[in-house]
mmCIF file of C-alpha atoms in Angstrom:
data_model
loop_
_atom_site.group_PDB
_atom_site.id
_atom_site.type_symbol
_atom_site.label_atom_id
_atom_site.label_comp_id
_atom_site.label_asym_id
_atom_site.label_seq_id
_atom_site.Cartn_x
_atom_site.Cartn_y
_atom_site.Cartn_z
ATOM 1 C CA MET A 1 -7.808 28.861 -16.218
ATOM 2 C CA PRO A 2 -8.840 25.376 -14.979
ATOM 3 C CA THR A 3 -9.137 24.876 -11.214
ATOM 4 C CA SER A 4 -6.304 22.337 -11.378
ATOM 5 C CA PRO A 5 -4.094 23.048 -14.431
ATOM 6 C CA ARG A 6 -1.931 19.963 -13.865
ATOM 7 C CA ALA A 7 -4.926 17.626 -13.716
ATOM 8 C CA TRP A 8 -6.404 19.307 -16.792
ATOM 9 C CA LEU A 9 -3.149 18.841 -18.726
ATOM 10 C CA VAL A 10 -2.870 15.180 -17.733
ATOM 11 C CA THR A 11 -6.497 14.485 -18.679
ATOM 12 C CA THR A 12 -6.254 16.382 -21.969
ATOM 13 C CA GLY A 13 -2.983 14.688 -22.866
ATOM 14 C CA ARG A 14 -4.416 11.254 -22.130
ATOM 15 C CA ASN A 15 -7.540 11.944 -24.184
ATOM 16 C CA ARG A 16 -5.470 13.178 -27.127
ATOM 17 C CA ALA A 17 -3.254 10.108 -26.915
ATOM 18 C CA ILE A 18 -6.331 7.863 -26.965
ATOM 19 C CA ASP A 19 -7.711 9.776 -29.960
ATOM 20 C CA ARG A 20 -4.428 9.410 -31.817
ATOM 21 C CA ILE A 21 -4.226 5.680 -31.103
ATOM 22 C CA ARG A 22 -7.773 5.249 -32.390
ATOM 23 C CA ARG A 23 -7.015 7.230 -35.555
ATOM 24 C CA ASP A 24 -3.860 5.220 -36.189
ATOM 25 C CA ARG A 25 -5.743 1.949 -35.712
ATOM 26 C CA THR A 26 -8.520 3.052 -38.035
ATOM 27 C CA LEU A 27 -5.973 4.104 -40.662
ATOM 28 C CA ALA A 28 -4.153 0.764 -40.367
ATOM 29 C CA VAL A 29 -7.388 -1.184 -40.813
ATOM 30 C CA LYS A 30 -8.513 0.868 -43.822
ATOM 31 C CA THR A 31 -5.075 0.686 -45.438
ATOM 32 C CA LYS A 32 -5.148 -3.076 -45.085
ATOM 33 C CA LEU A 33 -8.518 -3.207 -46.809
ATOM 34 C CA LEU A 34 -7.035 -1.331 -49.773
ATOM 35 C CA GLU A 35 -4.234 -3.856 -50.117
ATOM 36 C CA VAL A 36 -6.495 -6.894 -50.711
ATOM 37 C CA PRO A 37 -9.000 -7.498 -53.527
ATOM 38 C CA GLN A 38 -11.855 -7.871 -51.055
ATOM 39 C CA ALA A 39 -12.454 -7.324 -47.379
ATOM 40 C CA THR A 40 -11.480 -10.223 -45.139
ATOM 41 C CA GLU A 41 -12.012 -10.899 -41.464
ATOM 42 C CA ASP A 42 -8.754 -10.572 -39.541
ATOM 43 C CA GLU A 43 -7.989 -12.882 -36.647
ATOM 44 C CA VAL A 44 -7.395 -10.760 -33.538
ATOM 45 C CA ASP A 45 -5.826 -12.339 -30.470
ATOM 46 C CA GLU A 46 -7.709 -11.791 -27.236
ATOM 47 C CA THR A 47 -5.880 -9.707 -24.690
ATOM 48 C CA THR A 48 -4.054 -11.668 -21.994
ATOM 49 C CA ILE A 49 -5.791 -9.707 -19.238
ATOM 50 C CA PRO A 50 -9.550 -9.322 -19.732
ATOM 51 C CA ASP A 51 -10.020 -6.554 -17.135
ATOM 52 C CA GLU A 52 -8.801 -3.136 -18.347
ATOM 53 C CA ARG A 53 -7.972 -1.713 -14.897
ATOM 54 C CA LEU A 54 -6.064 -4.864 -13.962
ATOM 55 C CA GLU A 55 -4.277 -4.707 -17.307
ATOM 56 C CA LEU A 56 -3.099 -1.182 -16.513
ATOM 57 C CA ILE A 57 -1.907 -2.226 -13.051
ATOM 58 C CA PHE A 58 0.201 -5.046 -14.546
ATOM 59 C CA THR A 59 1.542 -2.558 -17.084
ATOM 60 C CA CYS A 60 2.575 -0.056 -14.389
ATOM 61 C CA CYS A 61 4.231 -2.675 -12.169
ATOM 62 C CA HIS A 62 7.444 -2.903 -14.204
ATOM 63 C CA PRO A 63 10.166 -5.036 -12.547
ATOM 64 C CA ALA A 64 12.893 -2.594 -13.638
ATOM 65 C CA ILE A 65 11.627 -0.265 -10.894
ATOM 66 C CA ALA A 66 12.056 -1.049 -7.181
ATOM 67 C CA LEU A 67 9.077 -2.934 -5.747
ATOM 68 C CA ASP A 68 7.977 -0.207 -3.328
ATOM 69 C CA ALA A 69 8.242 2.381 -6.115
ATOM 70 C CA GLN A 70 6.165 0.193 -8.445
ATOM 71 C CA VAL A 71 3.440 -0.086 -5.838
ATOM 72 C CA ALA A 72 3.502 3.585 -4.868
ATOM 73 C CA LEU A 73 3.465 4.850 -8.454
ATOM 74 C CA THR A 74 0.638 2.525 -9.435
ATOM 75 C CA LEU A 75 -1.430 3.531 -6.406
ATOM 76 C CA ARG A 76 -0.938 7.188 -7.302
ATOM 77 C CA THR A 77 -1.620 6.778 -11.016
ATOM 78 C CA LEU A 78 -4.414 4.203 -11.051
ATOM 79 C CA GLY A 79 -5.522 3.447 -7.504
ATOM 80 C CA GLY A 80 -7.170 6.768 -6.764
ATOM 81 C CA LEU A 81 -4.964 7.367 -3.691
ATOM 82 C CA THR A 82 -3.338 10.682 -2.821
ATOM 83 C CA THR A 83 0.350 11.030 -2.015
ATOM 84 C CA GLU A 84 -0.617 11.531 1.644
ATOM 85 C CA GLU A 85 -2.611 8.285 1.701
ATOM 86 C CA ILE A 86 0.214 6.355 0.032
ATOM 87 C CA ALA A 87 2.751 7.793 2.472
ATOM 88 C CA ARG A 88 0.547 6.684 5.359
ATOM 89 C CA ALA A 89 0.350 3.167 3.905
ATOM 90 C CA PHE A 90 4.155 2.996 3.656
ATOM 91 C CA LEU A 91 4.664 4.625 7.098
ATOM 92 C CA VAL A 92 6.816 7.438 5.701
ATOM 93 C CA PRO A 93 6.405 11.248 5.712
ATOM 94 C CA GLU A 94 4.499 12.694 2.761
ATOM 95 C CA PRO A 95 7.539 14.646 1.382
ATOM 96 C CA THR A 96 9.562 11.405 1.373
ATOM 97 C CA MET A 97 6.877 9.624 -0.637
ATOM 98 C CA ALA A 98 6.578 12.568 -3.042
ATOM 99 C CA LYS A 99 10.335 12.332 -3.737
ATOM 100 C CA ARG A 100 10.073 8.571 -4.317
ATOM 101 C CA LEU A 101 7.320 9.101 -6.856
ATOM 102 C CA VAL A 102 9.339 11.744 -8.677
ATOM 103 C CA ARG A 103 12.418 9.490 -8.768
ATOM 104 C CA ALA A 104 10.365 6.580 -10.104
ATOM 105 C CA LYS A 105 8.937 8.744 -12.898
ATOM 106 C CA GLN A 106 12.416 10.029 -13.760
ATOM 107 C CA LYS A 107 13.783 6.485 -13.952
ATOM 108 C CA ILE A 108 10.980 5.488 -16.322
ATOM 109 C CA LYS A 109 11.797 8.460 -18.525
ATOM 110 C CA THR A 110 15.604 8.216 -18.537
ATOM 111 C CA ALA A 111 15.721 4.418 -18.868
ATOM 112 C CA GLY A 112 13.109 4.420 -21.623
ATOM 113 C CA ILE A 113 11.038 1.793 -19.813
ATOM 114 C CA PRO A 114 8.233 0.834 -22.239
ATOM 115 C CA PHE A 115 4.649 1.299 -21.146
ATOM 116 C CA ARG A 116 3.035 -1.815 -22.579
ATOM 117 C CA VAL A 117 0.987 -4.760 -21.402
ATOM 118 C CA PRO A 118 3.299 -7.663 -20.459
ATOM 119 C CA PRO A 119 2.842 -11.016 -22.218
ATOM 120 C CA ALA A 120 1.352 -13.895 -20.238
ATOM 121 C CA HIS A 121 4.688 -15.540 -19.374
ATOM 122 C CA LEU A 122 5.897 -12.342 -17.631
ATOM 123 C CA LEU A 123 2.845 -11.850 -15.413
ATOM 124 C CA PRO A 124 4.258 -13.891 -12.471
ATOM 125 C CA ASP A 125 7.265 -11.520 -12.326
ATOM 126 C CA ARG A 126 4.889 -8.649 -11.591
ATOM 127 C CA LEU A 127 2.443 -10.483 -9.357
ATOM 128 C CA ALA A 128 3.917 -9.449 -5.979
ATOM 129 C CA ALA A 129 3.573 -5.761 -6.830
ATOM 130 C CA VAL A 130 0.067 -6.207 -8.275
ATOM 131 C CA LEU A 131 -1.111 -8.033 -5.141
ATOM 132 C CA ALA A 132 0.353 -5.279 -2.958
ATOM 133 C CA VAL A 133 -1.417 -2.599 -5.010
ATOM 134 C CA VAL A 134 -4.795 -4.312 -4.755
ATOM 135 C CA TYR A 135 -4.425 -4.963 -1.019
ATOM 136 C CA LEU A 136 -3.359 -1.385 -0.244
ATOM 137 C CA ILE A 137 -6.357 -0.065 -2.182
ATOM 138 C CA PHE A 138 -8.532 -2.345 -0.041
ATOM 139 C CA ASN A 139 -6.862 -1.199 3.181
ATOM 140 C CA GLU A 140 -7.345 2.462 2.351
ATOM 141 C CA GLY A 141 -11.016 1.817 1.672
ATOM 142 C CA TYR A 142 -11.426 -0.242 4.854
ATOM 143 C CA GLY A 143 -11.419 2.926 6.923
ATOM 144 C CA GLY A 144 -14.731 3.965 5.386
ATOM 145 C CA ARG A 145 -14.242 4.501 1.629
ATOM 146 C CA GLY A 146 -16.511 1.743 0.397
ATOM 147 C CA GLU A 147 -15.886 2.440 -3.284
ATOM 148 C CA LEU A 148 -12.216 1.504 -2.836
ATOM 149 C CA THR A 149 -12.923 -1.761 -1.021
ATOM 150 C CA ALA A 150 -15.468 -2.728 -3.684
ATOM 151 C CA GLU A 151 -12.959 -1.984 -6.454
ATOM 152 C CA ALA A 152 -10.236 -3.982 -4.686
ATOM 153 C CA VAL A 153 -12.530 -7.005 -4.302
ATOM 154 C CA ARG A 154 -13.519 -6.711 -7.969
ATOM 155 C CA LEU A 155 -9.839 -6.636 -8.966
ATOM 156 C CA GLY A 156 -9.200 -9.627 -6.705
ATOM 157 C CA ARG A 157 -11.892 -11.614 -8.489
ATOM 158 C CA ALA A 158 -10.406 -10.638 -11.856
ATOM 159 C CA LEU A 159 -6.982 -11.802 -10.660
ATOM 160 C CA VAL A 160 -8.395 -15.171 -9.586
ATOM 161 C CA GLY A 161 -9.928 -15.579 -13.035
ATOM 162 C CA LEU A 162 -6.613 -14.666 -14.666
ATOM 163 C CA MET A 163 -4.294 -16.747 -12.447
ATOM 164 C CA PRO A 164 -6.421 -19.476 -10.811
ATOM 165 C CA ASP A 165 -3.429 -21.655 -9.892
ATOM 166 C CA GLU A 166 -1.615 -19.005 -7.827
ATOM 167 C CA PRO A 167 -2.304 -19.643 -4.112
ATOM 168 C CA GLU A 168 -1.442 -16.077 -3.049
ATOM 169 C CA VAL A 169 -4.033 -14.734 -5.513
ATOM 170 C CA GLN A 170 -6.691 -16.991 -4.009
ATOM 171 C CA ALA A 171 -5.560 -16.024 -0.514
ATOM 172 C CA LEU A 172 -5.685 -12.276 -1.166
ATOM 173 C CA LEU A 173 -9.290 -12.513 -2.330
ATOM 174 C CA ALA A 174 -10.092 -14.683 0.712
ATOM 175 C CA LEU A 175 -8.501 -12.103 3.013
ATOM 176 C CA MET A 176 -10.447 -9.209 1.503
ATOM 177 C CA LEU A 177 -13.757 -11.092 1.574
ATOM 178 C CA LEU A 178 -13.335 -12.170 5.200
ATOM 179 C CA ASN A 179 -12.586 -8.608 6.287
ATOM 180 C CA ASP A 180 -15.196 -6.990 4.058
ATOM 181 C CA ALA A 181 -17.848 -9.303 5.545
ATOM 182 C CA ARG A 182 -17.707 -7.257 8.759
ATOM 183 C CA ARG A 183 -18.166 -3.922 6.970
ATOM 184 C CA GLU A 184 -21.698 -3.180 8.225
ATOM 185 C CA ALA A 185 -20.732 -3.846 11.849
ATOM 186 C CA ARG A 186 -17.498 -1.838 11.993
ATOM 187 C CA PHE A 187 -19.128 1.552 12.526
ATOM 188 C CA ALA A 188 -22.092 2.681 14.626
ATOM 189 C CA ASP A 189 -23.285 6.268 15.010
ATOM 190 C CA GLY A 190 -20.165 7.483 13.245
ATOM 191 C CA THR A 191 -17.821 5.700 15.674
ATOM 192 C CA LEU A 192 -15.509 2.736 15.185
ATOM 193 C CA VAL A 193 -16.703 -0.516 16.788
ATOM 194 C CA LEU A 194 -14.029 -2.963 17.921
ATOM 195 C CA LEU A 195 -14.238 -6.572 16.785
ATOM 196 C CA ALA A 196 -15.244 -7.874 20.219
ATOM 197 C CA ASP A 197 -18.145 -5.403 20.405
ATOM 198 C CA GLN A 198 -19.484 -5.878 16.868
ATOM 199 C CA ASP A 199 -22.991 -7.151 16.213
ATOM 200 C CA ARG A 200 -22.275 -10.446 14.456
ATOM 201 C CA SER A 201 -25.787 -10.554 13.015
ATOM 202 C CA LEU A 202 -24.635 -7.734 10.715
ATOM 203 C CA TRP A 203 -21.772 -9.792 9.333
ATOM 204 C CA ASP A 204 -22.182 -11.135 5.801
ATOM 205 C CA SER A 205 -22.172 -14.906 6.359
ATOM 206 C CA ALA A 206 -22.148 -15.656 2.624
ATOM 207 C CA GLU A 207 -19.019 -13.548 2.167
ATOM 208 C CA ILE A 208 -17.342 -15.297 5.101
ATOM 209 C CA ALA A 209 -18.196 -18.701 3.598
ATOM 210 C CA GLU A 210 -16.829 -17.645 0.206
ATOM 211 C CA GLY A 211 -13.665 -16.297 1.812
ATOM 212 C CA ARG A 212 -13.065 -19.555 3.647
ATOM 213 C CA THR A 213 -13.626 -21.508 0.440
ATOM 214 C CA MET A 214 -10.994 -19.370 -1.286
ATOM 215 C CA LEU A 215 -8.620 -19.955 1.649
ATOM 216 C CA ASP A 216 -9.150 -23.714 1.362
ATOM 217 C CA ARG A 217 -8.269 -23.510 -2.346
ATOM 218 C CA ALA A 218 -5.106 -21.576 -1.571
ATOM 219 C CA LEU A 219 -4.066 -24.196 0.985
ATOM 220 C CA ALA A 220 -4.893 -27.008 -1.450
ATOM 221 C CA LEU A 221 -2.556 -25.339 -3.960
ATOM 222 C CA GLY A 222 0.243 -25.542 -1.393
ATOM 223 C CA GLY A 223 0.079 -21.914 -0.369
ATOM 224 C CA ARG A 224 2.120 -20.910 2.681
ATOM 225 C CA GLY A 225 2.822 -17.275 1.806
ATOM 226 C CA PRO A 226 1.991 -14.033 3.623
ATOM 227 C CA TYR A 227 -1.501 -13.643 2.149
ATOM 228 C CA VAL A 228 -2.396 -17.236 3.065
ATOM 229 C CA LEU A 229 -1.316 -16.559 6.654
ATOM 230 C CA GLN A 230 -3.283 -13.304 6.766
ATOM 231 C CA ALA A 231 -6.373 -14.999 5.359
ATOM 232 C CA ALA A 232 -6.062 -17.753 7.968
ATOM 233 C CA ILE A 233 -5.863 -15.070 10.667
ATOM 234 C CA ALA A 234 -8.944 -13.306 9.274
ATOM 235 C CA SER A 235 -10.806 -16.615 9.250
ATOM 236 C CA LEU A 236 -9.952 -17.243 12.921
ATOM 237 C CA HIS A 237 -11.133 -13.738 13.804
ATOM 238 C CA ALA A 238 -14.555 -14.725 12.460
ATOM 239 C CA ASP A 239 -14.785 -17.603 14.972
ATOM 240 C CA ASP A 240 -16.668 -17.274 18.236
ATOM 241 C CA PRO A 241 -14.872 -17.667 20.570
ATOM 242 C CA GLN A 242 -11.567 -16.709 18.987
ATOM 243 C CA ASP A 243 -8.485 -18.843 19.637
ATOM 244 C CA TRP A 244 -6.067 -16.098 20.703
ATOM 245 C CA HIS A 245 -3.165 -18.491 21.313
ATOM 246 C CA GLU A 246 -3.458 -19.766 17.735
ATOM 247 C CA LEU A 247 -3.819 -16.199 16.450
ATOM 248 C CA ALA A 248 -0.669 -15.134 18.308
ATOM 249 C CA ALA A 249 1.202 -18.094 16.785
ATOM 250 C CA LEU A 250 0.057 -17.216 13.265
ATOM 251 C CA TYR A 251 1.009 -13.570 13.758
ATOM 252 C CA GLY A 252 4.415 -14.762 14.935
ATOM 253 C CA GLU A 253 4.898 -16.830 11.789
ATOM 254 C CA LEU A 254 3.756 -13.906 9.635
ATOM 255 C CA ALA A 255 6.198 -11.595 11.432
ATOM 256 C CA ARG A 256 9.035 -14.020 10.713
ATOM 257 C CA ARG A 257 8.071 -14.121 7.031
ATOM 258 C CA THR A 258 7.672 -10.364 6.570
ATOM 259 C CA GLY A 259 9.792 -8.690 9.243
ATOM 260 C CA SER A 260 6.946 -6.193 9.632
ATOM 261 C CA PRO A 261 6.698 -4.236 12.912
ATOM 262 C CA ILE A 262 2.970 -3.779 12.248
ATOM 263 C CA VAL A 263 2.522 -7.555 12.288
ATOM 264 C CA GLU A 264 4.423 -7.610 15.584
ATOM 265 C CA LEU A 265 1.973 -5.019 16.913
ATOM 266 C CA ASN A 266 -0.910 -7.300 15.954
ATOM 267 C CA ARG A 267 0.886 -10.216 17.633
ATOM 268 C CA ALA A 268 1.142 -8.138 20.785
ATOM 269 C CA ALA A 269 -2.617 -7.501 20.713
ATOM 270 C CA ALA A 270 -3.269 -11.245 20.350
ATOM 271 C CA ILE A 271 -0.877 -12.021 23.221
ATOM 272 C CA ALA A 272 -2.759 -9.517 25.393
ATOM 273 C CA GLU A 273 -6.113 -11.107 24.538
ATOM 274 C CA ALA A 274 -4.623 -14.484 25.459
ATOM 275 C CA GLY A 275 -3.852 -13.106 28.931
ATOM 276 C CA GLY A 276 -0.294 -11.809 28.556
ATOM 277 C CA THR A 277 -0.861 -8.063 28.950
ATOM 278 C CA GLU A 278 2.557 -7.341 30.495
ATOM 279 C CA ALA A 279 4.355 -9.324 27.798
ATOM 280 C CA ALA A 280 2.319 -7.552 25.127
ATOM 281 C CA LEU A 281 3.248 -4.127 26.498
ATOM 282 C CA ALA A 282 6.947 -5.061 26.542
ATOM 283 C CA LEU A 283 6.686 -6.099 22.899
ATOM 284 C CA VAL A 284 4.877 -2.879 21.918
ATOM 285 C CA ASP A 285 7.426 -0.705 23.726
ATOM 286 C CA GLY A 286 10.190 -2.263 21.649
ATOM 287 C CA LEU A 287 8.643 -1.324 18.278
ATOM 288 C CA GLN A 288 9.872 1.676 16.288
ATOM 289 C CA LEU A 289 6.504 2.975 15.116
ATOM 290 C CA ASP A 290 6.161 6.383 16.754
ATOM 291 C CA GLU A 291 4.255 7.869 13.788
ATOM 292 C CA TYR A 292 1.831 4.941 13.591
ATOM 293 C CA PRO A 293 -1.384 5.826 15.465
ATOM 294 C CA TYR A 294 -2.397 2.237 16.190
ATOM 295 C CA LEU A 295 0.776 1.594 18.173
ATOM 296 C CA HIS A 296 -0.262 4.343 20.582
ATOM 297 C CA SER A 297 -3.915 3.280 20.726
ATOM 298 C CA THR A 298 -2.837 -0.324 21.423
ATOM 299 C CA ARG A 299 -0.400 0.878 24.057
ATOM 300 C CA GLY A 300 -3.142 3.009 25.625
ATOM 301 C CA GLU A 301 -5.445 -0.012 25.858
ATOM 302 C CA LEU A 302 -2.728 -2.173 27.445
ATOM 303 C CA LEU A 303 -1.894 0.529 29.994
ATOM 304 C CA ARG A 304 -5.603 0.938 30.764
ATOM 305 C CA ARG A 305 -5.873 -2.785 31.486
ATOM 306 C CA LEU A 306 -2.829 -2.553 33.757
ATOM 307 C CA ASN A 307 -4.492 0.271 35.711
ATOM 308 C CA ARG A 308 -1.980 2.936 34.662
ATOM 309 C CA PRO A 309 -4.467 5.645 33.652
ATOM 310 C CA GLU A 310 -2.124 8.631 33.288
ATOM 311 C CA GLU A 311 0.186 6.765 30.906
ATOM 312 C CA ALA A 312 -2.840 5.390 29.074
ATOM 313 C CA ARG A 313 -4.217 8.906 28.651
ATOM 314 C CA ALA A 314 -0.926 10.123 27.159
ATOM 315 C CA ALA A 315 -0.868 7.199 24.724
ATOM 316 C CA TYR A 316 -4.454 7.796 23.613
ATOM 317 C CA GLU A 317 -3.768 11.510 23.154
ATOM 318 C CA ARG A 318 -0.795 10.714 20.918
ATOM 319 C CA ALA A 319 -2.931 8.308 18.889
ATOM 320 C CA LEU A 320 -5.594 11.010 18.571
ATOM 321 C CA GLU A 321 -3.017 13.356 17.051
ATOM 322 C CA LEU A 322 -2.096 10.834 14.365
ATOM 323 C CA VAL A 323 -5.261 8.891 13.514
ATOM 324 C CA PRO A 324 -6.601 9.681 10.006
ATOM 325 C CA SER A 325 -10.375 9.139 10.189
ATOM 326 C CA ASP A 326 -13.215 10.783 12.096
ATOM 327 C CA PRO A 327 -14.807 7.510 13.362
ATOM 328 C CA GLU A 328 -11.477 6.521 14.908
ATOM 329 C CA ARG A 329 -11.054 9.964 16.471
ATOM 330 C CA ARG A 330 -14.479 9.656 18.078
ATOM 331 C CA PHE A 331 -13.599 6.199 19.377
ATOM 332 C CA LEU A 332 -10.356 7.449 20.931
ATOM 333 C CA ALA A 333 -12.140 10.477 22.413
ATOM 334 C CA GLU A 334 -14.577 8.076 24.121
ATOM 335 C CA ARG A 335 -11.663 6.049 25.512
ATOM 336 C CA LEU A 336 -10.118 9.224 26.877
ATOM 337 C CA SER A 337 -13.392 10.294 28.503
ATOM 338 C CA GLU A 338 -13.643 6.877 30.196
ATOM 339 C CA LEU A 339 -10.202 7.407 31.708
#
């Protein structure tokens, strides 16, 4: 008995399907040769999408399925993420995400949704989901899984080559490059290092320059979407000193575009850095993100600055219960010991 029967069945089924497709193609080619007096060279159209992984992502992101289900199912099937990781990305309990995935698979089956590569003119209809998939793969890797961030950047480059006139495509790659440039400085001795404390000599200046070039292209193409705003924010974070008033304004615009409470949390952090700690705490206390560890860690930091140590300790302890990675746990443990 295999260690994981389900995984074995899926792998075996996929391999058999590939074998059958290859046999059918070989048979079709050889049959064609029999039908003509002599062998001729057939003209074969190049695939619309040159990258195979990207091709599969476009195939999975079918617009007949709800956008969040498209993204979740693609992350589970192709992105290498577990149901727990996807649930964390969507800020929902793992059982809820598992049910969503099951419902999405059932809809594909009952509706007979075809699993085929979309033609070029339909790619824009699937772009929002594809961008979300690539960015969530990057975000999951940003916590320390370097192979995921590298794959996301590679997919971003492939997307730029495929759709060079789409500003959000350019902006997503810019955003990932600007954040990835700080990779070597984000951890030290197994502990998370905050942006203000990072050794900037470890930052990849070439990657920052490339990211800013991509952002300039996105702006030149008229881009004003969410990824352009996020890339602009990432670019400002690379400045020294950082313009926190401008950052707070950009986060505010992004929050208006997306309605995301996580963006509001980031806006609160920028407001605090600009000197408005009380206002930032009021904003944080109004957010419905009790299961999100970074709300509690942010709240703990604000309370620490306001000299309310007992409340800060409680907030850090709650964050410690929820945070997913060991480097972040060590960082929070240090904050608690300082209190």
